[in-house]
């Protein structure tokens, strides 16, 4: 006979405000098989857990239902508590009466009734639960970091310094990411490249780090501690071992008028190129879409001038296979280039540029060598208008979220402009200024007060050209929404920060979830910000949401700490919530008839054939068998099986049937 | 597919030439445009400032009449009427209780089966328009959409609310060169035409100034109110600006009619306050 | 029947819809208490005989909901569920159960507001 203990949590007032917890406890006590039923203010607190443990010992419980928050929140907590009191942890279930009940319904009888329903459902389930033993699996102590921007660099260095091997995969020919494109950084105005390039070199030289640039993840299979990754190394058309990075090829390349990605389209590069002088590795790639040889079949000038004969026109993409135990996603973000606001004339007027282009204009390594000259005619702009929120916080035309970094970088841009053009007039149109961060508000005030940047609170309705000037029409809402026009020489749009191109495809390869804007989803918005829902895959930097450099670095170190913690264990304990095939005594041996429909359903190739032989070695039967190392517990095979011979632990036929019946008030009769 | 025609008050009064040119073009295209029977005022712009029920009831009655007549779509050339009819249709279809109540008020069942079309949508859907062009309208034109044709975006779902392109594309079809200019959707002063002529003179003046500065030979409009302000209020505009503007303001249907070789008289060009004359630069100046 | 309160059972996957329902709670969105949720590892696990069992036991409506296409935590479980659903519709029809009593849908982890409105439309 089952002896179930039911523990109902008030969660302060989170549950008890809308659910009559006393009534739930009374009702639970009347459910057949329930030996103990209590309610308490905070079940997850130390005394609360103690209550559960005492009851297990004193009442000799065979199962526990904690009616509280989501199992995604505290299931591990209570299972641990049960285990400590000698009850198999898999005999403990959570009844979610907070997220699925008290928080989503109004106070009333119906809500309390639903809470009782939920408790009854889980009591019915737990009666059918079986004591399970955790599965132990080995850990491959190698981490793969995807994305070589500042977040990926930081995560790689931290993991490598903890003594573990790291494979860093970067899509572009060089690591460095957006940070390498920036001029100076807020709020200190130190030079971005000066603080970044030493880190890049450290990555290249670190004994524990293997760098794959110009490479992309092809596929990822397996599970935490035991992933198998396939990396596509795109053909650089170059033997990297022979290349010395002398740069002669790039100097001599006759195809020179290609818009440079690194300079955000403001500068030019040849067809064989290193994205920027401090690139790591300092080895060029041939852009086959523009190279004359690939287009027309002749030229090969780079091959002729190369002193070490390193050019390889016939090189093909290479697939590298690696075993890794953990993955850190650090693929970063992009800014929206296309026009949310056609009326701003981005793409139409050369002197309407985006924030990243301004960074290149202000950068000493940029196309103007740091001189403030506008793209159309190279003149020094006398009046510059900066438009914040060009797409952000605008559900009607852009995106609803705040891109977070624009307030700060717009203040920085206006300041940098003023520092370079002393007599210049910078204006900033803004909605609100969000400068939360250490020294951030002070930085914005400095732009206003010391550098004389004119801040206009209002939005821009239109930008058009008149007599060689860019007329910016807007309104000053602090002066009674007075319409105003500014004749500018250049306009900088703080366009919205968006997910990196290809973010969705990558997420699907890794089976991590992402939000409506294709930013990767963290496991918990507050308490698990660097983990994904997929065990063993972690997040760092702006691929999760737009972030500035300090935040990206902090998150990267957080992800690295998680990886190091994972790698500190010799083997991992996995929940045994996996499929099992029926086995029974002779002469049947198993109810499995060997149709192997399950094999075709399994996404993990976890189902094997097992031959059952008699003592004389004669083949009696071929049946299915689940490889517990490969099975992930999705249960697709269970629904496929025609003879119900395969079942999944934790969500067995018995358990879910009992749940459905109990929920629909029929449990007592059928039980 | 039966297309009805809702003229509204302007087309029968101050914008007679819009109606004349539309019907002339429709006849030349072989399109029948029966009027919505027993139509009434759309309510613009007074009703929706005073009484929300009235603002919905007036257009609902028009649409219900069109539906009863078996019309699948209603062509509404006036941009103000187009806005009122579109907004009403949008609101009533989004709220079943409201639809029933308003239907009760007008004692007619509005079901929403008839689509509301503006002039550009109607023209753009006519196949082979290019083939009808006999005398290409080879002018540089500033296509002026005004405020109501493309807004609000969620309701009319027609073109981009800023930087619209559909009229420009139509103009290209008849051989004109649409200019990229800055005042496509700016306000002309609209309803203030009578009460605040000073405002109209300022706002409409800015529109003309930009069109002229960019070398436009004509402003093309699709709204009687825009035409009124840019054409009839020209003396006010000129007084305020202290200079003369000769640029004519032409309805889209008039431009089309000219390109199709229809006589100017039939298109009502003689009714404009500002003579429809083109500068000598492109061709010999002549009255049309 | 204005006071008819249908009893709705939602069979949901642990990764997208269950998490979405948690988020609905965290965001304090409201829906009808007549909707109850049973957790599965994946929609691919859901044996559709359970749906019949639920109808037989008095459920008025059933929601089956999992991850969006291509977002399945287990690669393809949601596709298997979809195929099964297509076949199952025929059986429901044969049994004389209105197919509209089952709502099969994909909801992302953050798309719960849509699910909420779906529930609201039901109740």
Short mmCIF file of C-alpha atoms in Angstrom, two decimals, chain A residues 86-366:
data_model
loop_
_atom_site.label_atom_id
_atom_site.label_comp_id
_atom_site.label_asym_id
_atom_site.label_seq_id
_atom_site.Cartn_x
_atom_site.Cartn_y
_atom_site.Cartn_z
CA UNK A 86 16.70 7.77 2.37
CA UNK A 87 13.88 7.95 -0.17
CA UNK A 88 14.79 7.30 -3.78
CA UNK A 89 14.75 10.77 -5.36
CA UNK A 90 12.67 9.58 -8.30
CA UNK A 91 9.80 8.89 -5.91
CA UNK A 92 9.39 12.63 -5.44
CA UNK A 93 7.25 14.73 -7.80
CA UNK A 94 6.34 18.41 -7.94
CA UNK A 95 2.75 19.57 -8.36
CA UNK A 96 3.00 22.93 -10.06
CA UNK A 97 0.34 25.03 -8.32
CA UNK A 98 2.16 28.33 -8.69
CA UNK A 99 3.08 28.99 -12.35
CA UNK A 100 0.21 26.87 -13.61
CA UNK A 101 -2.41 27.84 -11.04
CA UNK A 102 -2.09 30.56 -8.43
CA UNK A 103 -0.35 33.01 -10.74
CA UNK A 104 -2.59 32.58 -13.73
CA UNK A 105 -6.02 32.51 -12.14
CA UNK A 106 -8.02 34.83 -9.92
CA UNK A 107 -8.69 34.01 -6.27
CA UNK A 108 -11.69 31.72 -5.95
CA UNK A 109 -13.06 28.21 -5.54
CA UNK A 110 -12.27 27.24 -9.11
CA UNK A 111 -8.60 28.02 -8.53
CA UNK A 112 -8.46 26.02 -5.31
CA UNK A 113 -10.27 23.18 -7.08
CA UNK A 114 -7.69 23.23 -9.83
CA UNK A 115 -4.88 23.11 -7.27
CA UNK A 116 -6.52 20.04 -5.72
CA UNK A 117 -6.84 18.50 -9.20
CA UNK A 118 -3.15 19.06 -9.83
CA UNK A 119 -2.18 17.53 -6.49
CA UNK A 120 -4.43 14.53 -7.10
CA UNK A 121 -2.92 14.08 -10.55
CA UNK A 122 0.61 14.01 -9.19
CA UNK A 123 -0.32 11.75 -6.27
CA UNK A 124 -1.73 9.30 -8.82
CA UNK A 125 1.50 9.56 -10.78
CA UNK A 126 3.84 9.16 -7.84
CA UNK A 127 2.01 6.00 -6.76
CA UNK A 128 3.20 4.47 -10.00
CA UNK A 129 6.74 5.89 -9.79
CA UNK A 130 9.59 3.44 -9.51
CA UNK A 131 12.84 3.85 -7.68
CA UNK A 132 15.45 4.59 -10.32
CA UNK A 133 19.21 4.66 -10.23
CA UNK A 134 21.04 7.55 -11.88
CA UNK A 135 23.15 6.80 -14.95
CA UNK A 136 26.82 7.68 -14.92
CA UNK A 137 28.53 8.85 -18.09
CA UNK A 138 32.10 9.95 -18.76
CA UNK A 139 33.01 13.57 -19.60
CA UNK A 140 35.17 14.68 -22.51
CA UNK A 141 37.12 17.54 -20.99
CA UNK A 142 37.33 19.67 -24.10
CA UNK A 143 35.18 22.76 -24.65
CA UNK A 144 34.08 24.19 -27.96
CA UNK A 145 33.54 27.95 -28.09
CA UNK A 146 31.57 29.22 -31.08
CA UNK A 147 32.29 32.82 -31.96
CA UNK A 148 35.59 34.64 -31.54
CA UNK A 149 34.44 38.07 -30.45
CA UNK A 150 35.27 39.44 -27.03
CA UNK A 151 32.85 37.04 -25.31
CA UNK A 152 34.25 33.99 -27.07
CA UNK A 153 37.82 35.13 -26.49
CA UNK A 154 37.22 35.66 -22.79
CA UNK A 155 35.42 32.32 -22.37
CA UNK A 156 38.19 30.50 -24.25
CA UNK A 157 40.96 32.07 -22.19
CA UNK A 158 39.21 31.39 -18.89
CA UNK A 159 38.54 27.75 -19.71
CA UNK A 160 42.04 27.27 -21.11
CA UNK A 161 43.57 28.88 -18.02
CA UNK A 162 41.61 26.45 -15.87
CA UNK A 163 43.63 23.75 -17.57
CA UNK A 164 41.17 22.45 -20.13
CA UNK A 165 41.46 22.23 -23.86
CA UNK A 166 39.39 24.66 -25.93
CA UNK A 167 38.42 24.61 -29.57
CA UNK A 168 37.50 28.10 -30.73
CA UNK A 169 35.47 28.32 -33.94
CA UNK A 170 35.13 31.66 -35.74
CA UNK A 171 33.19 32.29 -38.96
CA UNK A 172 35.28 35.24 -40.16
CA UNK A 173 38.93 35.07 -41.28
CA UNK A 174 40.04 36.64 -37.97
CA UNK A 175 38.91 36.60 -34.38
CA UNK A 176 38.10 39.91 -32.73
CA UNK A 177 34.43 40.38 -33.60
CA UNK A 178 32.69 43.73 -33.38
CA UNK A 179 34.98 44.95 -30.63
CA UNK A 180 37.90 45.01 -33.05
CA UNK A 181 35.92 47.43 -35.23
CA UNK A 182 35.26 49.92 -32.45
CA UNK A 183 37.19 53.14 -32.07
CA UNK A 184 37.15 53.91 -28.37
CA UNK A 185 35.03 52.39 -25.65
CA UNK A 186 32.68 53.95 -23.12
CA UNK A 187 32.83 55.10 -20.36
CA UNK A 188 36.61 55.33 -20.21
CA UNK A 189 37.36 56.19 -23.83
CA UNK A 190 40.21 53.73 -23.98
CA UNK A 191 41.11 52.45 -27.39
CA UNK A 192 39.21 49.29 -28.23
CA UNK A 193 41.92 47.58 -30.23
CA UNK A 194 44.60 48.42 -27.68
CA UNK A 195 42.80 46.43 -25.01
CA UNK A 196 41.55 43.71 -27.32
CA UNK A 197 44.52 42.73 -29.49
CA UNK A 198 46.69 41.45 -26.61
CA UNK A 199 43.83 39.06 -25.76
CA UNK A 200 43.63 37.95 -29.38
CA UNK A 201 47.33 37.18 -29.43
CA UNK A 202 47.00 35.31 -26.13
CA UNK A 203 44.33 33.11 -27.70
CA UNK A 204 46.56 32.36 -30.66
CA UNK A 205 49.51 31.47 -28.47
CA UNK A 206 47.74 29.57 -25.71
CA UNK A 207 48.83 25.95 -25.56
CA UNK A 208 45.33 24.80 -24.61
CA UNK A 209 43.47 26.62 -27.39
CA UNK A 210 42.99 25.32 -30.92
CA UNK A 211 41.80 28.07 -33.20
CA UNK A 212 39.64 27.43 -36.27
CA UNK A 213 38.98 30.70 -38.09
CA UNK A 214 37.04 30.99 -41.33
CA UNK A 215 35.17 27.95 -40.02
CA UNK A 216 31.60 27.14 -39.14
CA UNK A 217 29.87 24.46 -37.13
CA UNK A 218 28.43 21.87 -39.46
CA UNK A 219 26.64 19.70 -36.93
CA UNK A 220 26.56 18.78 -33.27
CA UNK A 221 25.39 15.45 -31.93
CA UNK A 222 25.39 13.80 -28.54
CA UNK A 223 24.74 15.19 -25.12
CA UNK A 224 26.39 16.89 -22.18
CA UNK A 225 29.91 15.66 -21.65
CA UNK A 226 29.78 13.67 -24.86
CA UNK A 227 29.18 15.86 -27.90
CA UNK A 228 30.52 15.15 -31.36
CA UNK A 229 31.04 18.27 -33.41
CA UNK A 230 31.78 18.57 -37.10
CA UNK A 231 33.46 21.82 -38.09
CA UNK A 232 33.70 23.04 -41.64
CA UNK A 233 36.99 24.80 -42.27
CA UNK A 234 36.25 26.90 -45.31
CA UNK A 235 39.02 26.95 -47.89
CA UNK A 236 41.29 29.96 -47.39
CA UNK A 237 42.97 29.03 -50.69
CA UNK A 238 46.18 29.12 -48.77
CA UNK A 239 48.57 26.79 -47.01
CA UNK A 240 48.54 28.32 -43.57
CA UNK A 241 51.71 26.57 -42.51
CA UNK A 242 53.72 28.07 -45.37
CA UNK A 243 52.21 31.57 -45.23
CA UNK A 244 54.30 34.02 -43.24
CA UNK A 245 51.72 36.81 -43.34
CA UNK A 246 54.05 39.10 -45.29
CA UNK A 247 51.10 40.70 -47.08
CA UNK A 248 52.73 40.89 -50.52
CA UNK A 249 49.78 39.08 -52.12
CA UNK A 250 47.28 41.63 -50.82
CA UNK A 251 49.50 44.46 -52.03
CA UNK A 252 49.71 43.09 -55.54
CA UNK A 253 46.14 41.85 -55.97
CA UNK A 254 44.64 43.73 -58.93
CA UNK A 255 41.03 43.43 -57.71
CA UNK A 256 41.04 46.14 -55.09
CA UNK A 257 37.64 47.77 -55.05
CA UNK A 258 35.63 45.46 -52.83
CA UNK A 259 33.69 47.00 -49.95
CA UNK A 260 35.47 46.04 -46.76
CA UNK A 261 33.31 44.20 -44.26
CA UNK A 262 35.62 45.29 -41.48
CA UNK A 263 35.21 48.95 -42.41
CA UNK A 264 31.42 48.50 -42.57
CA UNK A 265 31.45 49.25 -46.27
CA UNK A 266 33.27 52.58 -45.94
CA UNK A 267 36.66 51.29 -47.03
CA UNK A 268 37.92 48.99 -49.78
CA UNK A 269 39.89 45.77 -49.73
CA UNK A 270 41.47 43.50 -52.35
CA UNK A 271 40.22 40.00 -53.23
CA UNK A 272 42.99 38.36 -51.20
CA UNK A 273 42.99 40.05 -47.86
CA UNK A 274 43.52 40.09 -44.14
CA UNK A 275 40.50 41.90 -42.63
CA UNK A 276 42.61 44.29 -40.57
CA UNK A 277 46.31 44.70 -39.75
CA UNK A 278 46.11 43.18 -36.25
CA UNK A 279 44.13 40.15 -37.43
CA UNK A 280 44.64 36.83 -35.66
CA UNK A 281 45.71 34.74 -37.45
CA UNK A 282 47.52 37.17 -39.69
CA UNK A 283 46.93 34.99 -42.75
CA UNK A 284 44.91 36.12 -45.74
CA UNK A 285 41.97 34.45 -47.42
CA UNK A 286 40.90 34.63 -51.05
CA UNK A 287 37.39 35.93 -51.50
CA UNK A 288 36.34 33.58 -54.28
CA UNK A 289 33.29 35.64 -55.16
CA UNK A 290 35.46 38.53 -56.27
CA UNK A 291 38.81 36.96 -57.21
CA UNK A 292 39.54 37.32 -60.92
CA UNK A 293 41.02 33.83 -61.11
CA UNK A 294 37.86 32.18 -59.80
CA UNK A 295 35.66 34.42 -61.95
CA UNK A 296 37.58 34.42 -65.23
CA UNK A 297 40.12 31.63 -64.92
CA UNK A 298 43.24 33.74 -65.09
CA UNK A 299 45.39 36.14 -63.03
CA UNK A 300 47.10 34.05 -60.28
CA UNK A 301 49.23 37.13 -59.50
CA UNK A 302 49.22 36.37 -55.78
CA UNK A 303 50.60 32.91 -56.50
CA UNK A 304 53.44 34.46 -58.53
CA UNK A 305 54.43 36.99 -55.90
CA UNK A 306 54.14 34.74 -52.86
CA UNK A 307 57.68 34.16 -51.57
CA UNK A 308 56.76 30.87 -49.90
CA UNK A 309 54.41 29.45 -52.59
CA UNK A 310 51.60 29.25 -50.06
CA UNK A 311 48.65 29.97 -52.40
CA UNK A 312 46.44 26.94 -53.06
CA UNK A 313 43.74 27.71 -55.62
CA UNK A 314 42.44 24.14 -55.58
CA UNK A 315 42.03 23.93 -51.82
CA UNK A 316 38.71 22.52 -50.70
CA UNK A 317 36.65 22.93 -47.54
CA UNK A 318 37.78 20.55 -44.85
CA UNK A 319 35.59 18.88 -42.24
CA UNK A 320 37.14 18.47 -38.80
CA UNK A 321 35.52 16.13 -36.31
CA UNK A 322 36.05 16.73 -32.62
CA UNK A 323 34.74 15.28 -29.37
CA UNK A 324 33.77 17.93 -26.86
CA UNK A 325 32.14 17.89 -23.46
CA UNK A 326 30.68 21.38 -23.41
CA UNK A 327 29.81 24.17 -25.84
CA UNK A 328 29.87 27.91 -25.25
CA UNK A 329 27.79 29.92 -27.70
CA UNK A 330 29.26 33.37 -28.21
CA UNK A 331 28.09 34.32 -31.67
CA UNK A 332 27.32 37.91 -30.82
CA UNK A 333 24.92 40.31 -32.47
CA UNK A 334 24.65 42.54 -35.47
CA UNK A 335 23.11 45.92 -36.07
CA UNK A 336 20.15 46.30 -38.34
CA UNK A 337 21.44 47.63 -41.62
CA UNK A 338 18.26 47.56 -43.66
CA UNK A 339 15.86 50.42 -43.33
CA UNK A 340 13.22 50.24 -40.66
CA UNK A 341 12.73 53.90 -41.52
CA UNK A 342 12.86 54.57 -45.25
CA UNK A 343 12.17 58.21 -44.42
CA UNK A 344 15.61 58.47 -42.79
CA UNK A 345 17.23 57.81 -46.13
CA UNK A 346 19.79 55.24 -45.01
CA UNK A 347 21.22 53.76 -48.17
CA UNK A 348 19.97 56.72 -50.20
CA UNK A 349 22.11 59.49 -48.77
CA UNK A 350 25.77 58.58 -48.39
CA UNK A 351 26.12 60.74 -45.34
CA UNK A 352 23.41 58.97 -43.38
CA UNK A 353 25.43 56.22 -41.70
CA UNK A 354 24.97 53.71 -38.91
CA UNK A 355 26.78 53.47 -35.61
CA UNK A 356 29.28 50.85 -36.74
CA UNK A 357 30.24 52.99 -39.73
CA UNK A 358 30.81 55.92 -37.42
CA UNK A 359 33.11 53.71 -35.33
CA UNK A 360 35.21 53.06 -38.44
CA UNK A 361 35.27 56.79 -39.29
CA UNK A 362 36.47 57.59 -35.79
CA UNK A 363 38.98 54.75 -35.64
CA UNK A 364 42.66 55.42 -36.24
CA UNK A 365 42.77 52.22 -38.31
CA UNK A 366 39.69 53.21 -40.29
#
